[in-house]
Each structure stands twice: as structure tokens, then as C-alpha cells.
Amino acid sequence: MSTHVTRRGFLWGLGGAAGILAAPTLVSGAATPFKLEVNKIDVYGTRDPQLMAMPSLAEVSGYFKDEGLTVERHFVASAGELPNMLASGNISIGCGGVTTLLILGGQGIPVYGVLQQADISGTQALVLGRKLANITDPKALNGVKVGQTQGNSPIEVWTGLATELGVDKSSVKIFNLKPPELVVALDKGDIDAMASFQPYIYQATQAGAKLIATGNRSYWPGREGPRNWVRSNSMVIVTKAMLDKNPNALAAYARAVTRAVADANADTAKAAQKLAPELKIEPEVLLPLMKFNAYSTAFDETVDASFKFTNAWLVREGRIPKPVPAKDVLTTSIVEKVDPALVKWRPA
């Protein structure tokens, strides 16, 4: 039996939060040779286009091997597993969202984001069920039933859109369901709208739902355009011990992933073909999912925006007592070893 996921029926165990930006092209020979402290590292994350796509592309492209590095990828069921795994010291490197990094930082756990992988704001989204797919009058949203997964930020896409349109939010009922359950409930008409993340958004649209807004864009008729309802980035998160002991190995890892990012941005369709067996998603399904991610390994304004949004959201949710300064949980030291031009913004 094929392990690939079909266009209509793909669901797998993801959790957490889950346009293309060009990454700087590395100049051949620009990197100064250095000795790796270790030649094998283990990295953990979910099997999806947001978190583990770029290390997987680096692996199948032979870029880790070029660096003299063996990278063992471990796929976990949910990104929600990463905070405990990193906090306990059971793992040293995880691919997770800014939410993971700030929750750990808010608890005083010594971890650092050393590399951006993608701006994933576009993967956080709101879809309307078939009954509402063609509405243009905001009043039609009064009294609707909105499904979300508790503890995840896509509900802020709904909040932003509803506020802008003047929806009577007191008339709206919010239901908490797991991502696969949301898709089923929307298809059955048990809920009218779904705030979730990819790939569940894509699956819902394939079943007839309409994408109406993402974390960074509105598609509401007459109000289309960029927004800042949810800002989120995928990061490589490492323990302080890993950072202190193995900076050269981490730089080798970052250099390989940066090459993979350049490939993904130059020819996304080709990258999707190479990644499909690794992520167990058919290429024609994977390609549109990848296009909702803006792949980059730079420290740039998207990371700044993500930290500001996520800090404020986590404080409102009571999940951290106060905002965590970016400088306490981010370091540019690794990407500077790869290419100083990747540092377009510095944490403060």
C-alpha cells in the first residue's frame, strides 16, 4: 500500500500551530573552513511543510553530506511535544514555532532560536463552510458557529476579520475541536467556519469550503489585501548546551538548510517533487501548501513581527506572565557564521 496521502483524504497527526521569500544565495567558497565539534546531530519536528520541509530538502539534496554532517530527522506527531522534550533535555534541536520558543523562554528554560525556516503566517487561516462560501454581507456572520483548536493562534484570524467587518462577536459561538474533527464538522455543517492551519485548511477547501483570510491577508470581497492578524515563524530551536558546545556543527546545519531554502524559492515545484516522499504528501498537494510558507533563513522583520504578535497573544492567553525579550531567546551568532547578510534585524 502506498504511504502517500491522497488529494481528498489526507489527514495526519499534526498539532500546534502550525508567497515565497528569496533567501540570499551563498557564494561558493565564501564560508571559512572550520572543524565540526560533532559530525552527527538529531533534529525533531512534525512531518509538514512548515517545520521539517527545509531540513528534509537539505537531506535529500545531499547538502548535509557536503558539510560533513549526518543529520538524523525524527518526526513527532505534534509540535506540542517539543517544549517538554527540549525542557527535559531529552533533545537538543527542535524545529518549532515562535510559540514554543517563547513558552520555554517564559519559563526560564535556556533555549535559543538560531535560524528562521519560514514565515508561516499564511498557513494560519479562516475558511467558511459551503453555506457561507458566497456571502458578501458581513451581517451574515452574526450568530455563526466557529470551530477552533484551543490554544492555537488561528482564532485570531477570525477575531481580526470579525472586528474589521463589525460582526457582533457576542452572537458567535466558539467550539473547540481537534484539527481533523474541525474538517469533519465543517463538512457536515455542524460549524459554519473553521480557524485552523495547514494542511487542514487545504483539505477543507478541497471539500468545498472557501478560504476567506489568513494570518497575513484578507480575501473578503472588497477588502482584499495584506493584514497582520497572526504573525508566526518556524524556527530552529536549540538548547544552550548545544549552542555552547557545537557552534560549528550548527553553522554547518544552517548553511545546508540555507542552500535548501534557495532551491525551494528558485523552483518550488521541483522542491515539492523531491520532498513528497519525505513528507508523505503527493506533489500536487504539497506544492500549494508550500506556497503558503515564505521560506527564509534570515533574521528579518518577519521574525520581529512574529515575536511581537506571539508575545502579546501568549500574555493575553495567560500562558506566559510577561513578554519575553527577543534577545533573551534569539541569537544571530550561527547565521553570521553562514552569511552576515542574513542578519537584517537584530533582537533587542
Short mmCIF file of C-alpha atoms in Angstrom, two decimals:
data_model
loop_
_atom_site.label_atom_id
_atom_site.label_comp_id
_atom_site.label_asym_id
_atom_site.label_seq_id
_atom_site.Cartn_x
_atom_site.Cartn_y
_atom_site.Cartn_z
CA MET A 1 0.00 0.00 0.00
CA SER A 2 1.29 3.47 -0.84
CA THR A 3 2.25 5.69 2.08
CA HIS A 4 1.42 8.83 0.10
CA VAL A 5 -1.50 10.99 1.10
CA THR A 6 -4.29 11.44 -1.44
CA ARG A 7 -5.66 14.80 -2.54
CA ARG A 8 -9.07 14.29 -0.97
CA GLY A 9 -8.33 12.23 2.07
CA PHE A 10 -5.13 13.34 3.69
CA LEU A 11 -5.13 13.71 7.48
CA TRP A 12 -2.24 13.03 9.75
CA GLY A 13 -1.40 13.69 13.38
CA LEU A 14 -0.21 17.27 13.45
CA GLY A 15 -0.57 19.69 16.34
CA GLY A 16 0.34 23.21 17.33
CA ALA A 17 0.48 26.00 15.09
CA ALA A 18 1.39 25.44 12.69
CA GLY A 19 4.20 33.83 -1.16
CA ILE A 20 7.86 32.76 -1.14
CA LEU A 21 10.72 34.95 0.03
CA ALA A 22 14.07 34.68 -1.64
CA ALA A 23 16.99 33.72 0.58
CA PRO A 24 20.47 35.05 -0.08
CA THR A 25 22.42 32.77 -2.38
CA LEU A 26 25.62 31.52 -0.81
CA VAL A 27 28.74 32.33 -2.79
CA SER A 28 30.86 29.27 -3.47
CA GLY A 29 33.92 29.28 -1.27
CA ALA A 30 32.63 32.15 0.88
CA ALA A 31 32.49 30.03 4.02
CA THR A 32 35.68 29.71 6.06
CA PRO A 33 36.55 26.05 6.68
CA PHE A 34 36.19 25.03 10.30
CA LYS A 35 36.27 21.86 12.31
CA LEU A 36 32.97 20.31 13.36
CA GLU A 37 32.69 19.54 17.09
CA VAL A 38 30.39 16.61 16.22
CA ASN A 39 29.56 15.09 12.85
CA LYS A 40 26.11 13.73 13.74
CA ILE A 41 23.14 15.58 15.16
CA ASP A 42 19.48 14.74 15.73
CA VAL A 43 16.62 17.10 14.91
CA TYR A 44 12.95 16.75 15.84
CA GLY A 45 9.79 18.20 14.31
CA THR A 46 6.50 17.41 12.61
CA ARG A 47 6.31 15.94 9.11
CA ASP A 48 4.88 19.01 7.38
CA PRO A 49 5.82 21.91 5.06
CA GLN A 50 6.07 24.37 7.96
CA LEU A 51 8.57 22.70 10.29
CA MET A 52 10.56 19.90 8.66
CA ALA A 53 10.45 20.70 4.95
CA MET A 54 13.76 22.53 4.68
CA PRO A 55 15.91 20.10 6.70
CA SER A 56 14.31 17.29 4.68
CA LEU A 57 15.12 19.06 1.42
CA ALA A 58 18.69 19.63 2.61
CA GLU A 59 18.98 15.92 3.39
CA VAL A 60 17.68 14.59 0.06
CA SER A 61 19.79 17.17 -1.81
CA GLY A 62 22.96 15.94 -0.11
CA TYR A 63 23.71 19.32 1.49
CA PHE A 64 24.30 17.94 4.98
CA LYS A 65 26.70 15.40 3.50
CA ASP A 66 28.54 18.24 1.74
CA GLU A 67 29.11 19.77 5.18
CA GLY A 68 30.47 16.51 6.59
CA LEU A 69 27.38 16.26 8.75
CA THR A 70 24.96 13.39 9.34
CA VAL A 71 21.52 14.65 10.38
CA GLU A 72 19.03 12.18 11.79
CA ARG A 73 15.49 13.54 11.43
CA HIS A 74 12.89 12.39 13.95
CA PHE A 75 9.24 13.08 13.12
CA VAL A 76 6.94 13.67 16.07
CA ALA A 77 3.14 13.59 15.98
CA SER A 78 2.63 17.09 17.32
CA ALA A 79 4.66 20.27 17.68
CA GLY A 80 3.12 20.46 21.14
CA GLU A 81 5.54 17.72 22.18
CA LEU A 82 8.62 19.85 21.57
CA PRO A 83 8.51 22.16 24.63
CA ASN A 84 8.64 19.26 27.09
CA MET A 85 11.26 17.42 25.06
CA LEU A 86 13.53 20.47 24.94
CA ALA A 87 12.89 21.48 28.55
CA SER A 88 13.74 18.00 29.82
CA GLY A 89 16.99 17.88 27.86
CA ASN A 90 15.86 14.74 26.04
CA ILE A 91 16.52 16.50 22.74
CA SER A 92 18.93 19.29 21.77
CA ILE A 93 17.41 20.57 18.49
CA GLY A 94 13.77 21.04 17.52
CA CYS A 95 12.02 22.68 14.58
CA GLY A 96 9.12 24.57 16.10
CA GLY A 97 7.21 27.81 16.08
CA VAL A 98 7.94 31.04 17.91
CA THR A 99 5.20 29.98 20.35
CA THR A 100 7.35 27.04 21.51
CA LEU A 101 10.37 29.30 21.93
CA LEU A 102 8.51 31.95 23.94
CA ILE A 103 6.73 29.47 26.20
CA LEU A 104 10.08 27.92 27.10
CA GLY A 105 11.71 31.34 27.49
CA GLY A 106 8.84 32.49 29.67
CA GLN A 107 9.57 29.57 31.99
CA GLY A 108 13.27 30.42 32.14
CA ILE A 109 14.34 27.36 30.14
CA PRO A 110 17.70 28.09 28.45
CA VAL A 111 16.90 27.64 24.76
CA TYR A 112 17.64 29.78 21.70
CA GLY A 113 16.23 30.27 18.24
CA VAL A 114 19.26 30.15 15.96
CA LEU A 115 17.71 30.05 12.49
CA GLN A 116 14.46 31.07 10.86
CA GLN A 117 12.99 28.49 8.49
CA ALA A 118 9.88 30.26 7.20
CA ASP A 119 7.31 32.93 7.79
CA ILE A 120 4.29 30.65 8.29
CA SER A 121 1.71 33.40 8.87
CA GLY A 122 -0.05 32.42 5.65
CA THR A 123 -0.63 28.89 6.90
CA GLN A 124 -2.82 30.13 9.78
CA ALA A 125 -6.25 30.77 8.29
CA LEU A 126 -10.03 31.00 8.36
CA VAL A 127 -12.36 29.18 5.97
CA LEU A 128 -16.11 29.45 5.55
CA GLY A 129 -18.26 26.38 5.03
CA ARG A 130 -20.19 25.81 1.82
CA LYS A 131 -23.32 27.53 3.15
CA LEU A 132 -21.40 30.79 3.63
CA ALA A 133 -18.94 30.44 0.76
CA ASN A 134 -20.53 33.13 -1.42
CA ILE A 135 -21.59 35.71 1.16
CA THR A 136 -20.54 39.34 0.78
CA ASP A 137 -22.62 40.93 3.56
CA PRO A 138 -20.74 40.91 6.89
CA LYS A 139 -24.09 40.66 8.73
CA ALA A 140 -24.30 37.06 7.51
CA LEU A 141 -21.53 36.25 10.00
CA ASN A 142 -23.63 37.28 13.01
CA GLY A 143 -24.61 34.22 15.02
CA VAL A 144 -22.31 31.79 13.21
CA LYS A 145 -20.60 28.81 14.82
CA VAL A 146 -16.81 28.98 14.58
CA GLY A 147 -14.58 25.99 15.25
CA GLN A 148 -11.02 26.26 16.55
CA THR A 149 -8.38 24.16 18.30
CA GLN A 150 -7.93 25.56 21.77
CA GLY A 151 -4.53 27.06 22.48
CA ASN A 152 -3.74 27.75 18.83
CA SER A 153 -3.45 31.21 17.30
CA PRO A 154 -5.57 30.91 14.08
CA ILE A 155 -8.64 32.01 16.04
CA GLU A 156 -7.02 35.46 15.96
CA VAL A 157 -7.61 35.48 12.18
CA TRP A 158 -11.34 35.21 12.91
CA THR A 159 -11.11 37.87 15.62
CA GLY A 160 -9.30 40.27 13.28
CA LEU A 161 -11.68 39.79 10.37
CA ALA A 162 -14.81 39.95 12.54
CA THR A 163 -13.60 43.15 14.20
CA GLU A 164 -12.83 44.78 10.86
CA LEU A 165 -16.24 43.80 9.42
CA GLY A 166 -18.17 44.91 12.50
CA VAL A 167 -19.54 41.45 13.29
CA ASP A 168 -21.47 41.11 16.55
CA LYS A 169 -18.97 38.78 18.20
CA SER A 170 -21.21 38.30 21.24
CA SER A 171 -23.63 36.45 18.96
CA VAL A 172 -21.00 33.99 17.76
CA LYS A 173 -20.45 30.57 19.34
CA ILE A 174 -16.91 29.15 19.51
CA PHE A 175 -16.40 25.38 19.52
CA ASN A 176 -13.13 23.65 20.47
CA LEU A 177 -12.21 20.62 18.38
CA LYS A 178 -9.07 18.84 17.24
CA PRO A 179 -7.94 19.79 13.70
CA PRO A 180 -9.24 16.63 11.94
CA GLU A 181 -12.55 16.97 13.82
CA LEU A 182 -12.85 20.57 12.62
CA VAL A 183 -12.69 19.50 8.99
CA VAL A 184 -15.39 16.86 9.51
CA ALA A 185 -17.63 19.23 11.48
CA LEU A 186 -17.34 21.92 8.78
CA ASP A 187 -18.12 19.43 6.02
CA LYS A 188 -21.21 18.20 7.92
CA GLY A 189 -22.39 21.74 8.64
CA ASP A 190 -22.04 21.39 12.41
CA ILE A 191 -19.90 24.53 12.34
CA ASP A 192 -20.06 27.40 9.85
CA ALA A 193 -16.42 28.49 9.86
CA MET A 194 -13.08 26.96 10.83
CA ALA A 195 -9.99 28.69 12.20
CA SER A 196 -7.07 26.31 11.75
CA PHE A 197 -3.74 25.77 10.00
CA GLN A 198 -2.35 23.86 7.05
CA PRO A 199 -2.82 21.16 5.88
CA TYR A 200 -6.33 21.16 7.38
CA ILE A 201 -7.20 24.45 5.67
CA TYR A 202 -6.29 22.96 2.30
CA GLN A 203 -8.31 19.82 2.99
CA ALA A 204 -11.36 21.89 3.89
CA THR A 205 -11.12 23.93 0.69
CA GLN A 206 -10.84 20.75 -1.37
CA ALA A 207 -14.16 19.69 0.21
CA GLY A 208 -15.86 22.94 -0.83
CA ALA A 209 -15.01 25.44 1.92
CA LYS A 210 -13.77 28.91 0.98
CA LEU A 211 -10.52 30.46 2.18
CA ILE A 212 -11.52 33.92 3.38
CA ALA A 213 -8.50 35.09 5.39
CA THR A 214 -5.03 34.07 6.51
CA GLY A 215 -2.80 35.43 9.23
CA ASN A 216 -1.35 37.96 6.81
CA ARG A 217 -4.05 38.52 4.16
CA SER A 218 -7.77 39.21 3.77
CA TYR A 219 -9.73 37.72 0.88
CA TRP A 220 -13.07 39.24 1.90
CA PRO A 221 -14.73 40.74 -1.21
CA GLY A 222 -13.88 44.42 -1.43
CA ARG A 223 -11.46 44.22 1.50
CA GLU A 224 -8.68 42.15 0.00
CA GLY A 225 -5.09 42.82 0.94
CA PRO A 226 -2.29 42.36 3.48
CA ARG A 227 -3.15 42.14 7.18
CA ASN A 228 -1.30 41.41 10.44
CA TRP A 229 -3.87 39.27 12.23
CA VAL A 230 -1.44 36.44 13.01
CA ARG A 231 2.33 36.58 12.60
CA SER A 232 4.20 33.35 13.05
CA ASN A 233 7.59 31.92 12.09
CA SER A 234 9.13 28.48 12.08
CA MET A 235 12.47 28.39 13.92
CA VAL A 236 15.32 26.02 14.66
CA ILE A 237 15.40 25.90 18.46
CA VAL A 238 18.42 24.56 20.36
CA THR A 239 19.35 24.12 23.99
CA LYS A 240 22.02 26.40 25.46
CA ALA A 241 24.27 23.38 25.97
CA MET A 242 24.03 22.50 22.28
CA LEU A 243 24.74 26.11 21.27
CA ASP A 244 27.73 26.44 23.59
CA LYS A 245 29.34 23.12 22.69
CA ASN A 246 28.67 22.84 18.97
CA PRO A 247 28.53 26.23 17.19
CA ASN A 248 30.44 24.97 14.15
CA ALA A 249 28.18 21.95 13.69
CA LEU A 250 25.13 24.22 14.00
CA ALA A 251 26.62 26.57 11.41
CA ALA A 252 27.11 23.62 9.06
CA TYR A 253 23.47 22.65 9.61
CA ALA A 254 22.35 26.24 8.96
CA ARG A 255 24.44 26.50 5.79
CA ALA A 256 22.88 23.32 4.37
CA VAL A 257 19.34 24.47 5.20
CA THR A 258 20.04 27.89 3.64
CA ARG A 259 21.01 26.14 0.41
CA ALA A 260 17.75 24.17 0.57
CA VAL A 261 15.77 27.40 1.05
CA ALA A 262 17.40 28.89 -2.04
CA ASP A 263 16.37 25.79 -4.02
CA ALA A 264 12.79 25.90 -2.74
CA ASN A 265 12.43 29.55 -3.70
CA ALA A 266 14.07 29.11 -7.12
CA ASP A 267 11.85 26.18 -8.16
CA THR A 268 9.12 25.32 -5.68
CA ALA A 269 7.57 22.68 -7.94
CA LYS A 270 10.86 20.80 -8.21
CA ALA A 271 11.37 21.05 -4.43
CA ALA A 272 7.87 19.65 -3.87
CA GLN A 273 8.69 16.67 -6.10
CA LYS A 274 11.83 15.95 -4.06
CA LEU A 275 10.06 16.44 -0.73
CA ALA A 276 6.91 14.44 -1.47
CA PRO A 277 8.34 11.03 -0.44
CA GLU A 278 9.90 12.54 2.68
CA LEU A 279 6.74 14.31 3.87
CA LYS A 280 4.46 11.54 2.53
CA ILE A 281 2.28 14.02 0.64
CA GLU A 282 1.61 13.84 -3.10
CA PRO A 283 3.44 16.61 -5.01
CA GLU A 284 0.26 18.21 -6.35
CA VAL A 285 -1.00 18.55 -2.77
CA LEU A 286 2.35 19.58 -1.31
CA LEU A 287 3.03 22.36 -3.83
CA PRO A 288 0.11 24.66 -2.82
CA LEU A 289 0.88 24.01 0.84
CA MET A 290 4.48 25.10 0.36
CA LYS A 291 3.35 28.31 -1.33
CA PHE A 292 1.63 29.43 1.87
CA ASN A 293 5.07 29.42 3.53
CA ALA A 294 7.65 32.14 2.90
CA TYR A 295 10.91 30.21 3.26
CA SER A 296 13.94 32.12 4.52
CA THR A 297 16.80 31.61 6.96
CA ALA A 298 17.31 35.34 7.54
CA PHE A 299 16.73 37.23 10.75
CA ASP A 300 14.39 39.87 9.33
CA GLU A 301 11.31 41.97 10.08
CA THR A 302 9.06 38.90 9.88
CA VAL A 303 10.81 37.45 12.94
CA ASP A 304 10.39 40.77 14.76
CA ALA A 305 6.68 40.89 13.85
CA SER A 306 6.21 37.28 14.93
CA PHE A 307 7.79 37.91 18.34
CA LYS A 308 5.66 40.99 18.96
CA PHE A 309 2.42 39.24 17.99
CA THR A 310 3.14 35.96 19.81
CA ASN A 311 4.33 37.66 23.00
CA ALA A 312 1.14 39.74 23.16
CA TRP A 313 -1.07 36.75 22.38
CA LEU A 314 0.56 34.46 24.95
CA VAL A 315 0.28 37.13 27.65
CA ARG A 316 -3.44 37.63 26.83
CA GLU A 317 -3.92 33.87 26.99
CA GLY A 318 -2.18 33.71 30.38
CA ARG A 319 0.42 31.27 29.08
CA ILE A 320 3.39 33.49 29.94
CA PRO A 321 3.39 36.10 32.74
CA LYS A 322 5.04 38.86 30.69
CA PRO A 323 6.60 39.38 27.24
CA VAL A 324 9.91 37.63 26.68
CA PRO A 325 12.59 39.94 25.19
CA ALA A 326 13.75 38.62 21.83
CA LYS A 327 17.40 38.99 22.85
CA ASP A 328 16.84 36.50 25.68
CA VAL A 329 15.83 33.66 23.35
CA LEU A 330 17.35 34.52 19.95
CA THR A 331 20.96 34.58 18.80
CA THR A 332 22.30 35.60 15.41
CA SER A 333 25.71 34.04 16.10
CA ILE A 334 25.08 30.94 13.97
CA VAL A 335 23.72 32.62 10.85
CA GLU A 336 26.55 35.15 11.00
CA LYS A 337 28.95 32.23 10.54
CA VAL A 338 27.00 31.31 7.40
CA ASP A 339 26.50 34.76 5.87
CA PRO A 340 26.41 38.08 7.77
CA ALA A 341 23.96 39.38 5.15
CA LEU A 342 21.33 37.05 6.61
CA VAL A 343 21.12 39.31 9.67
CA LYS A 344 18.69 42.04 8.53
CA TRP A 345 17.27 42.64 12.01
CA ARG A 346 18.81 42.21 15.45
CA PRO A 347 16.84 41.09 18.50
CA ALA A 348 16.60 43.64 21.30
#
